Structure formats: structure tokens, C-alpha cells
Short mmCIF file of C-alpha atoms in Angstrom, two decimals:
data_model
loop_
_atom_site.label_atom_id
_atom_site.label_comp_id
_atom_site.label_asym_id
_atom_site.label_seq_id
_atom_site.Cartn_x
_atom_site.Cartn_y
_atom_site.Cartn_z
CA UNK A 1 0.00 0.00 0.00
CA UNK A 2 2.10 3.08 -1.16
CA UNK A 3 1.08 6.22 0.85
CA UNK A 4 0.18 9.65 -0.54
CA UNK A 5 3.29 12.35 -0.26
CA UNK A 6 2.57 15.35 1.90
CA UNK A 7 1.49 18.65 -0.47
CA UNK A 8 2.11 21.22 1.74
CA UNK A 9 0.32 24.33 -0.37
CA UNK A 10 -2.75 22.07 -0.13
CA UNK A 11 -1.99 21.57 4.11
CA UNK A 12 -1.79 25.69 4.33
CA UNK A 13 -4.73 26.36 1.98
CA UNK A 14 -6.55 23.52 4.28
CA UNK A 15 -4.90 24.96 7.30
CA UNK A 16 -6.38 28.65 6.86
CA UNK A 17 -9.97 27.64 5.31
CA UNK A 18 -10.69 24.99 8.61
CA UNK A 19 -8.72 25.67 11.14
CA UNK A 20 -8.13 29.39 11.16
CA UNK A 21 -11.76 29.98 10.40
CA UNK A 22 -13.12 28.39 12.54
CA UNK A 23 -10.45 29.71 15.33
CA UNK A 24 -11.46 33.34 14.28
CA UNK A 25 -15.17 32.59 14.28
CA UNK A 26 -14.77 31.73 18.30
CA UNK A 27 -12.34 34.59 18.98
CA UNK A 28 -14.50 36.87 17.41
CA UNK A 29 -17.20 36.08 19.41
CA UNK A 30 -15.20 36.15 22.27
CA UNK A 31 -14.73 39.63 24.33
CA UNK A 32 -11.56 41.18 23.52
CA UNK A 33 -10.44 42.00 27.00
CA UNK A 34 -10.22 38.01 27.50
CA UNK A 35 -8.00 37.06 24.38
CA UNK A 36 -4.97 37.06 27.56
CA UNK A 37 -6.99 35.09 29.66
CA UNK A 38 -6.05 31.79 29.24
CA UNK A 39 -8.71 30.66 31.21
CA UNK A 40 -11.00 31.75 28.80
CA UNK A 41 -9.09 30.61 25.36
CA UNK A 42 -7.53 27.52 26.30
CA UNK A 43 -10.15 25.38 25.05
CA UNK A 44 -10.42 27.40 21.59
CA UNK A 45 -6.51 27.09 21.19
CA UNK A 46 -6.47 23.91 22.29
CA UNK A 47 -8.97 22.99 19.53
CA UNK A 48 -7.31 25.19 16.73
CA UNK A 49 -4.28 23.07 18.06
CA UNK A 50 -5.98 19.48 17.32
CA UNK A 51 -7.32 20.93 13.63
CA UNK A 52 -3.73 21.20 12.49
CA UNK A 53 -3.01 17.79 14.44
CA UNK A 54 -6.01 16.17 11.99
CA UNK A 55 -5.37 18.05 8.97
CA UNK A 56 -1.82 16.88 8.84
CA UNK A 57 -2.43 13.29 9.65
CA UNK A 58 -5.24 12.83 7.10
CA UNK A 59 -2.91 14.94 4.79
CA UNK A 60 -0.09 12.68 5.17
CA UNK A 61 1.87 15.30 6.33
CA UNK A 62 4.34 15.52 9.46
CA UNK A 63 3.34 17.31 12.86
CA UNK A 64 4.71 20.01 13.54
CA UNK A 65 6.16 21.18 10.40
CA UNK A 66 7.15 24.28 8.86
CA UNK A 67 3.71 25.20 7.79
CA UNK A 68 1.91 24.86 11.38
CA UNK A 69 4.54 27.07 12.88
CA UNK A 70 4.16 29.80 10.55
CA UNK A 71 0.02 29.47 10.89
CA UNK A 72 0.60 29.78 14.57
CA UNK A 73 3.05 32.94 14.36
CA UNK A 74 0.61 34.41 12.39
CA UNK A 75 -2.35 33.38 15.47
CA UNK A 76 -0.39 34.87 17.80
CA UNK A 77 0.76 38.09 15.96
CA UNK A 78 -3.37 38.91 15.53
CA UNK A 79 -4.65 37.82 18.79
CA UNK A 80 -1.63 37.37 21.69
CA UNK A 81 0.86 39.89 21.00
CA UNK A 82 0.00 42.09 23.83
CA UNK A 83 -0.39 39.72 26.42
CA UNK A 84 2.38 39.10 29.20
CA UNK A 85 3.84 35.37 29.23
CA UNK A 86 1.62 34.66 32.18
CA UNK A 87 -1.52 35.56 30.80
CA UNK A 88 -1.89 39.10 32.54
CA UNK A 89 -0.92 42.63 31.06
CA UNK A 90 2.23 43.64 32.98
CA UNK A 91 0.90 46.38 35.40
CA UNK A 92 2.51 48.81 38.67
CA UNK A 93 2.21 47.54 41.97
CA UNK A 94 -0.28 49.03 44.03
CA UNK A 95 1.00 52.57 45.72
CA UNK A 96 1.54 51.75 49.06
CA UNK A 97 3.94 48.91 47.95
CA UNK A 98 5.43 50.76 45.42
CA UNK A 99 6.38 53.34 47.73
CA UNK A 100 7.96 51.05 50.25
CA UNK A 101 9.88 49.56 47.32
CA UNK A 102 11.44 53.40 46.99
CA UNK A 103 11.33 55.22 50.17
CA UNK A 104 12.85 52.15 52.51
CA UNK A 105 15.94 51.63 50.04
CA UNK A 106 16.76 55.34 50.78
CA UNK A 107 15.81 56.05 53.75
CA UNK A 108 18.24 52.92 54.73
CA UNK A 109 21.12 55.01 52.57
CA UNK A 110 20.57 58.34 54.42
CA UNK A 111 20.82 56.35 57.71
CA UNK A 112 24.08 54.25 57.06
CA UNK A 113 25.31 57.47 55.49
CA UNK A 114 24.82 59.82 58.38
CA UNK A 115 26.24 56.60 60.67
CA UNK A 116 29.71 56.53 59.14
CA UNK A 117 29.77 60.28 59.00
CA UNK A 118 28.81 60.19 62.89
CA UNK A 119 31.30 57.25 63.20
CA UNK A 120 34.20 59.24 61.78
CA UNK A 121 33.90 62.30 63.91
CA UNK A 122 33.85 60.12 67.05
CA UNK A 123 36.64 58.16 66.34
CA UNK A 124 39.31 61.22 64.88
CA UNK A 125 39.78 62.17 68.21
CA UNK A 126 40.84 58.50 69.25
CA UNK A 127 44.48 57.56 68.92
#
């Protein structure tokens, strides 16, 4: 039984008018403020993931390949390029912590500062 050689344009053209269509469809419909919560889009990439699985078995063609990284580049360029790696837009600390993370830092150089000036007056007359 002689098997059927991957064609690749075929894979992408198959690639774009199943699984991309179908992954835009559910995006679409989803609120845009939750495209970075994974929560939310795990089981539509997850899906989108499987298409491309199917496609290239019944295609003949090897998983991952070449074709299925570019498709998901291009997925990730449209919906996930402003999202922070764990799934949250990077944002400030709240103020009171923020200001602790400044004020303590010098207030602790001031101090250690003023010591060894103190220190150095007290011990010049010390022979």
C-alpha cells in the first residue's frame, strides 16, 4: 500500500480555510479584553491546536512542520501579541507597595550614610 506524499500548499490552503476559520469565528465572538486570559481561550486554542493535528495526519503530512509554525506565528501576531507570558498585562504595583519599594531603600542610605559620617567624627579624636 504506497502512501500519498505530503502537499504542503494544499496543508496551508486547508490549514487557513478549517482551522483558522473556525479559530477566528470563536475569537471573534469572544470579548476582547479576555484574548490574555487563558482561562477563557484555552479550550479554543487547544482545539485550533488538534485541527492542524487532523489536517496533517489525514494529509499525510508531518506534525509540527514548517507550515503549522508559521500558521501559529501568524495566530499569535493577531490575537496574543500584547499579552504578558503569564496571561496578565504587565501592570505597577499598588501605591503603598510601590512606595515602600522606593522610600525604605533610601531612607536605609541616608541612615548608614549619616552613621559613618557620625562614626568618623567620634573616632578622629581616638588615637
Amino acid at each position: 500500500m504506497a502512501f500519498a506524499e505530503c502537499d504542503k500548499e494544499i496543508y496551508a490552503t486547508l490549514l487557513n480555510n478549517f482551522c483558522l476559520l473556525e479559530f477566528e469565528l470563536k475569537m471573534e465572538d469572544l470579548d476582547v479584553k479576555l484574548w490574555c486570559d487563558w482561562q477563557a481561550t484555552d479550550e479554543i486554542y487547544t482545539e485550533v491546536t488538534n485541527c492542524t493535528t487532523l489536517l496533517a495526519y489525514h494529509q499525510n503530512c508531518y506534525w509540527p512542520n514548517h507550515k503549522v509554525d508559521k500558521f501559529f506565528i501568524g495566530i499569535h501576531k493577531k490575537y496574543f501579541k500584547n499579552c504578558a507570558l503569564t496571561g496578565r498585562l504587565p501592570a505597577d504595583p499598588p501605591l503603598p507597595i510601590l512606595c515602600s519599594l522606593i522610600f525604605i531603600p533610601v531612607l536605609i542610605t541616608l541612615l548608614m550614610t549619616g552613621l559613618v559620617v557620625w562614626r568618623s567624627k567620634r573616632s578622629e579624636g581616638i588615637v
